[in-house]
Amino acid sequence: MTTLLWFQRDLRINDNPALSHALELGQPLIAVYIHSPEQDAQWTEGAASRWWLHHSLQQLGTDLLKLGIQLQLFEADPCQIIPQLVQDYRIQNVCWSNRHEPARLQLEHRLQTRLQSEGCQVQRFAQDLLASPDQLLTAAKQTPYRVFTPFYNKLRSQLALHAMKPLTPLKAQIVQPDRPTHSAALSLDQLGLLDRHSWHQKLHQYWTPGEHSAQSQLQDFIDDTLNSYTKQRDYPAIKGSSGLSPHLHFGEISPQQILQALAPLIEFGSSQQASGAEAFLRQLIWREFARYTLWHFPHSSTQPMNPKFSNAFWHEDSIALERWQQGKTGIPIIDAGMRELWQSGSMHNRVRMLVASLLTKNMGIPWQQGARWFWDTLVDADLANNTMGWQWVAGCGVDAAPYFRIFNPVTQATRFDPQQQYIRHWLGNSPASEAMLDLKLTRQQALERYQGLTTHSNGD
């Protein structure tokens, strides 16, 4: 008997329930990763994410070899290649960790149905969540939460931090498969994740993908940053955040591992440690809320949650969009943020809100166009987080920022970058160009659009 383990967004060895289950079966083990851009359609990884994925797979392959397991790579439809592998290797057990994007859930369900109909045992694991989305519903109506705070209160009350048990260490008892590498398997370079142009080489200055880096990043955050997290996380010139977002996205570290590290600090740490850990846990639950929302409202990746915001509410402006993308708006903190994104594959969260507010409210450009640009340029491009964040700022999603909340990037820069350290870091000392729009005028125009939408809706 043979087991097939399908890696997806769980690119780690430790605290990986699917890997642990496969090892516990004690059978020859075939481990695979399947790149499937055609099946992911419009949500296949963007260029920056593919760079991260390439190096994460490289690290995972090295770590698996230390356990005696070879990671085989494929570019194919999982619903085709996995049944083929099952037949060729005479596999009886297949296991994997779920993804949570709507199209992927449907793909996994089809695959599970087919495999089970052919006599395979299938085991799936929800390793990327703190709770099952179908078990967190409003008490009154048993409907999905649409506002974060009651969702947070519900989930937070279920996290019994004082009773957390240590994570079970990996028990590696490998039985080598007696089969050669499959003829359809590719080398990492043949997978073609890296662009032919070398632009992505600059990302090495800012990031080190892989499980080992994720663990180091978490420990450094706890040791150096957590005590001041609540005070410094909004200041883009300060290293005040965890930097764990891309590691979480690719499953190089699990939410449970982070929770395990935070629990003793919340329960027994100093007041500063407990405050910082609790604030960071709230952000972890915000990430959970994004997955929860996409799970319950799968249309939200492309359509506004609030149906009042039809396409007619926004307008197209390709020239203005390009200036925004290139960081040439003439508004210093906006341009600094867009340059940071292009250079590093990331952007400070406070600045993400500012650039999104400017695009959707002052410029009136559809949130989907901003989300698409982020999708291609962020190393942590995540469909759930990206969708909810953009809809929140645009005012058309769950727990949406009220229509009158239009961030003023000038006053925000004065407050959160008072010495202009962040702006100078990304823009240098060159004189600022003239702003491409009048912030006061475009704010008023945005308010009129949003108020008109509200008035029209009430009239209906």
CSV table of N, CA and C in Angstrom, one decimal, residues 305-383:
chain,number,residue,atom,x,y,z
A,305,MET,N,-19.7,43.3,-2.0
A,305,MET,CA,-20.6,42.7,-1.1
A,305,MET,C,-21.9,43.4,-1.1
A,306,ASN,N,-21.8,44.7,-1.1
A,306,ASN,CA,-23.0,45.6,-1.1
A,306,ASN,C,-23.5,45.8,-2.5
A,307,PRO,N,-24.6,45.2,-2.9
A,307,PRO,CA,-25.0,45.3,-4.3
A,307,PRO,C,-25.3,46.7,-4.8
A,308,LYS,N,-25.5,47.7,-3.9
A,308,LYS,CA,-25.7,49.0,-4.3
A,308,LYS,C,-24.5,49.6,-5.2
A,309,PHE,N,-23.3,49.0,-4.9
A,309,PHE,CA,-22.1,49.5,-5.6
A,309,PHE,C,-22.0,48.8,-6.9
A,310,SER,N,-22.8,49.1,-7.9
A,310,SER,CA,-22.7,48.5,-9.2
A,310,SER,C,-21.5,49.1,-9.9
A,311,ASN,N,-21.2,48.5,-11.1
A,311,ASN,CA,-20.1,49.1,-11.9
A,311,ASN,C,-20.3,50.5,-12.2
A,312,ALA,N,-21.5,51.0,-12.3
A,312,ALA,CA,-21.8,52.4,-12.7
A,312,ALA,C,-21.3,53.3,-11.7
A,313,PHE,N,-21.1,52.9,-10.5
A,313,PHE,CA,-20.7,53.8,-9.4
A,313,PHE,C,-19.2,54.2,-9.6
A,314,TRP,N,-18.4,53.4,-10.3
A,314,TRP,CA,-17.0,53.7,-10.5
A,314,TRP,C,-16.8,54.2,-11.9
A,315,HIS,N,-15.7,54.7,-12.2
A,315,HIS,CA,-15.4,55.1,-13.6
A,315,HIS,C,-14.0,54.6,-14.0
A,316,GLU,N,-13.7,54.4,-15.2
A,316,GLU,CA,-12.4,53.9,-15.7
A,316,GLU,C,-11.6,55.2,-16.1
A,317,ASP,N,-10.3,55.1,-15.7
A,317,ASP,CA,-9.3,56.1,-16.1
A,317,ASP,C,-7.9,55.4,-16.1
A,318,SER,N,-7.6,54.9,-17.3
A,318,SER,CA,-6.4,54.1,-17.4
A,318,SER,C,-5.1,55.0,-17.2
A,319,ILE,N,-5.2,56.3,-17.5
A,319,ILE,CA,-4.0,57.1,-17.4
A,319,ILE,C,-3.8,57.4,-15.9
A,320,ALA,N,-4.8,57.7,-15.2
A,320,ALA,CA,-4.7,58.0,-13.7
A,320,ALA,C,-4.3,56.7,-13.0
A,321,LEU,N,-4.9,55.5,-13.4
A,321,LEU,CA,-4.5,54.3,-12.8
A,321,LEU,C,-3.0,54.0,-12.9
A,322,GLU,N,-2.5,54.2,-14.1
A,322,GLU,CA,-1.1,54.0,-14.4
A,322,GLU,C,-0.2,54.9,-13.5
A,323,ARG,N,-0.6,56.1,-13.3
A,323,ARG,CA,0.2,57.0,-12.5
A,323,ARG,C,0.2,56.5,-11.0
A,324,TRP,N,-1.0,56.0,-10.6
A,324,TRP,CA,-1.1,55.5,-9.3
A,324,TRP,C,-0.2,54.2,-9.1
A,325,GLN,N,-0.2,53.4,-10.1
A,325,GLN,CA,0.6,52.1,-10.1
A,325,GLN,C,2.0,52.4,-10.0
A,326,GLN,N,2.5,53.5,-10.7
A,326,GLN,CA,3.9,53.8,-10.8
A,326,GLN,C,4.4,54.7,-9.7
A,327,GLY,N,3.5,55.1,-8.8
A,327,GLY,CA,3.9,56.0,-7.8
A,327,GLY,C,4.2,57.4,-8.3
A,328,LYS,N,3.4,57.9,-9.2
A,328,LYS,CA,3.6,59.2,-9.7
A,328,LYS,C,2.4,60.1,-9.6
A,329,THR,N,1.8,60.0,-8.4
A,329,THR,CA,0.6,60.8,-8.1
A,329,THR,C,1.0,62.2,-7.7
A,330,GLY,N,2.2,62.4,-7.2
A,330,GLY,CA,2.6,63.7,-6.7
A,330,GLY,C,2.2,63.9,-5.2
A,331,ILE,N,1.7,62.8,-4.6
A,331,ILE,CA,1.3,62.9,-3.2
A,331,ILE,C,2.4,62.0,-2.5
A,332,PRO,N,3.3,62.5,-1.7
A,332,PRO,CA,4.5,61.8,-1.3
A,332,PRO,C,4.2,60.5,-0.6
A,333,ILE,N,3.3,60.4,0.4
A,333,ILE,CA,3.2,59.1,1.1
A,333,ILE,C,2.6,58.0,0.2
A,334,ILE,N,1.7,58.5,-0.7
A,334,ILE,CA,1.1,57.5,-1.7
A,334,ILE,C,2.2,57.0,-2.6
A,335,ASP,N,3.0,57.9,-3.2
A,335,ASP,CA,4.1,57.5,-4.1
A,335,ASP,C,5.1,56.6,-3.4
A,336,ALA,N,5.4,56.9,-2.1
A,336,ALA,CA,6.3,56.1,-1.4
A,336,ALA,C,5.8,54.7,-1.2
A,337,GLY,N,4.5,54.6,-0.9
A,337,GLY,CA,3.9,53.3,-0.7
A,337,GLY,C,4.0,52.5,-2.0
A,338,MET,N,3.6,53.1,-3.1
A,338,MET,CA,3.6,52.4,-4.4
A,338,MET,C,5.1,52.0,-4.8
A,339,ARG,N,6.0,52.8,-4.5
A,339,ARG,CA,7.4,52.4,-4.7
A,339,ARG,C,7.9,51.3,-3.8
A,340,GLU,N,7.5,51.4,-2.6
A,340,GLU,CA,7.8,50.3,-1.6
A,340,GLU,C,7.2,48.9,-2.2
A,341,LEU,N,6.0,49.0,-2.7
A,341,LEU,CA,5.4,47.8,-3.2
A,341,LEU,C,6.2,47.2,-4.4
A,342,TRP,N,6.5,48.1,-5.3
A,342,TRP,CA,7.2,47.6,-6.5
A,342,TRP,C,8.6,47.1,-6.2
A,343,GLN,N,9.3,47.7,-5.2
A,343,GLN,CA,10.6,47.4,-4.9
A,343,GLN,C,10.7,46.1,-4.0
A,344,SER,N,9.8,46.0,-3.0
A,344,SER,CA,10.0,45.0,-2.0
A,344,SER,C,8.9,43.9,-2.0
A,345,GLY,N,7.8,44.1,-2.8
A,345,GLY,CA,6.8,43.1,-2.9
A,345,GLY,C,5.8,43.2,-1.7
A,346,SER,N,5.9,44.3,-0.9
A,346,SER,CA,5.0,44.5,0.2
A,346,SER,C,4.8,46.0,0.4
A,347,MET,N,3.9,46.3,1.3
A,347,MET,CA,3.6,47.7,1.7
A,347,MET,C,3.0,47.7,3.1
A,348,HIS,N,3.5,48.7,3.8
A,348,HIS,CA,3.0,48.8,5.2
A,348,HIS,C,1.5,48.9,5.2
A,349,ASN,N,0.8,48.3,6.2
A,349,ASN,CA,-0.6,48.2,6.2
A,349,ASN,C,-1.3,49.5,6.3
A,350,ARG,N,-0.8,50.5,7.1
A,350,ARG,CA,-1.4,51.8,7.2
A,350,ARG,C,-1.4,52.4,5.8
A,351,VAL,N,-0.3,52.3,5.1
A,351,VAL,CA,-0.1,52.9,3.8
A,351,VAL,C,-1.0,52.2,2.7
A,352,ARG,N,-1.2,50.9,2.9
A,352,ARG,CA,-2.2,50.2,2.0
A,352,ARG,C,-3.5,50.8,2.1
A,353,MET,N,-4.0,51.2,3.3
A,353,MET,CA,-5.3,51.8,3.4
A,353,MET,C,-5.3,53.2,2.7
A,354,LEU,N,-4.2,53.9,2.8
A,354,LEU,CA,-4.1,55.2,2.2
A,354,LEU,C,-4.2,55.2,0.7
A,355,VAL,N,-3.4,54.3,0.1
A,355,VAL,CA,-3.4,54.2,-1.4
A,355,VAL,C,-4.7,53.6,-1.9
A,356,ALA,N,-5.3,52.8,-1.2
A,356,ALA,CA,-6.6,52.2,-1.6
A,356,ALA,C,-7.7,53.3,-1.5
A,357,SER,N,-7.7,54.1,-0.4
A,357,SER,CA,-8.7,55.1,-0.3
A,357,SER,C,-8.6,56.1,-1.4
A,358,LEU,N,-7.3,56.5,-1.7
A,358,LEU,CA,-7.1,57.5,-2.8
A,358,LEU,C,-7.7,57.0,-4.1
A,359,LEU,N,-7.4,55.7,-4.4
A,359,LEU,CA,-7.8,55.1,-5.7
A,359,LEU,C,-9.3,55.0,-5.8
A,360,THR,N,-9.9,54.5,-4.8
A,360,THR,CA,-11.4,54.2,-4.9
A,360,THR,C,-12.2,55.4,-4.6
A,361,LYS,N,-11.8,56.3,-3.7
A,361,LYS,CA,-12.7,57.4,-3.3
A,361,LYS,C,-12.3,58.7,-4.0
A,362,ASN,N,-11.1,59.1,-3.8
A,362,ASN,CA,-10.7,60.4,-4.5
A,362,ASN,C,-10.7,60.2,-6.0
A,363,MET,N,-10.2,59.1,-6.5
A,363,MET,CA,-10.0,58.9,-7.9
A,363,MET,C,-11.3,58.2,-8.5
A,364,GLY,N,-12.0,57.5,-7.7
A,364,GLY,CA,-13.3,56.9,-8.2
A,364,GLY,C,-13.1,55.7,-9.1
A,365,ILE,N,-11.9,55.1,-9.0
A,365,ILE,CA,-11.6,54.0,-9.9
A,365,ILE,C,-12.0,52.7,-9.2
A,366,PRO,N,-12.5,51.7,-9.9
A,366,PRO,CA,-13.0,50.5,-9.3
A,366,PRO,C,-12.0,49.8,-8.3
A,367,TRP,N,-12.4,49.3,-7.2
A,367,TRP,CA,-11.6,48.7,-6.2
A,367,TRP,C,-10.9,47.4,-6.9
A,368,GLN,N,-11.6,46.8,-7.8
A,368,GLN,CA,-11.1,45.6,-8.4
A,368,GLN,C,-9.8,45.8,-9.1
A,369,GLN,N,-9.6,47.0,-9.7
A,369,GLN,CA,-8.4,47.3,-10.4
A,369,GLN,C,-7.2,47.5,-9.4
A,370,GLY,N,-7.5,48.1,-8.3
A,370,GLY,CA,-6.4,48.1,-7.3
A,370,GLY,C,-6.1,46.8,-6.7
A,371,ALA,N,-7.1,46.0,-6.5
A,371,ALA,CA,-6.9,44.6,-6.0
A,371,ALA,C,-6.1,43.8,-6.9
A,372,ARG,N,-6.3,44.0,-8.2
A,372,ARG,CA,-5.6,43.2,-9.3
A,372,ARG,C,-4.1,43.6,-9.3
A,373,TRP,N,-3.8,44.9,-9.1
A,373,TRP,CA,-2.4,45.3,-9.1
A,373,TRP,C,-1.7,44.8,-7.9
A,374,PHE,N,-2.4,44.8,-6.7
A,374,PHE,CA,-1.8,44.2,-5.5
A,374,PHE,C,-1.6,42.7,-5.7
A,375,TRP,N,-2.5,42.1,-6.4
A,375,TRP,CA,-2.4,40.6,-6.6
A,375,TRP,C,-1.1,40.3,-7.3
A,376,ASP,N,-0.7,41.1,-8.3
A,376,ASP,CA,0.5,40.7,-9.1
A,376,ASP,C,1.8,41.2,-8.4
A,377,THR,N,1.7,42.2,-7.5
A,377,THR,CA,2.9,42.8,-7.0
A,377,THR,C,3.2,42.4,-5.5
A,378,LEU,N,2.3,41.9,-4.8
A,378,LEU,CA,2.5,41.5,-3.4
A,378,LEU,C,3.1,40.1,-3.3
A,379,VAL,N,4.1,39.9,-2.4
A,379,VAL,CA,4.5,38.6,-2.2
A,379,VAL,C,3.5,37.8,-1.3
A,380,ASP,N,2.7,38.6,-0.5
A,380,ASP,CA,1.7,37.9,0.3
A,380,ASP,C,0.3,38.1,-0.3
A,381,ALA,N,0.2,38.1,-1.6
A,381,ALA,CA,-1.1,38.3,-2.3
A,381,ALA,C,-2.0,37.1,-1.9
A,382,ASP,N,-3.0,37.4,-1.2
A,382,ASP,CA,-3.9,36.4,-0.7
A,382,ASP,C,-5.4,36.8,-1.0
A,383,LEU,N,-6.1,35.9,-1.7
A,383,LEU,CA,-7.4,36.3,-2.2
A,383,LEU,C,-8.3,36.8,-1.2
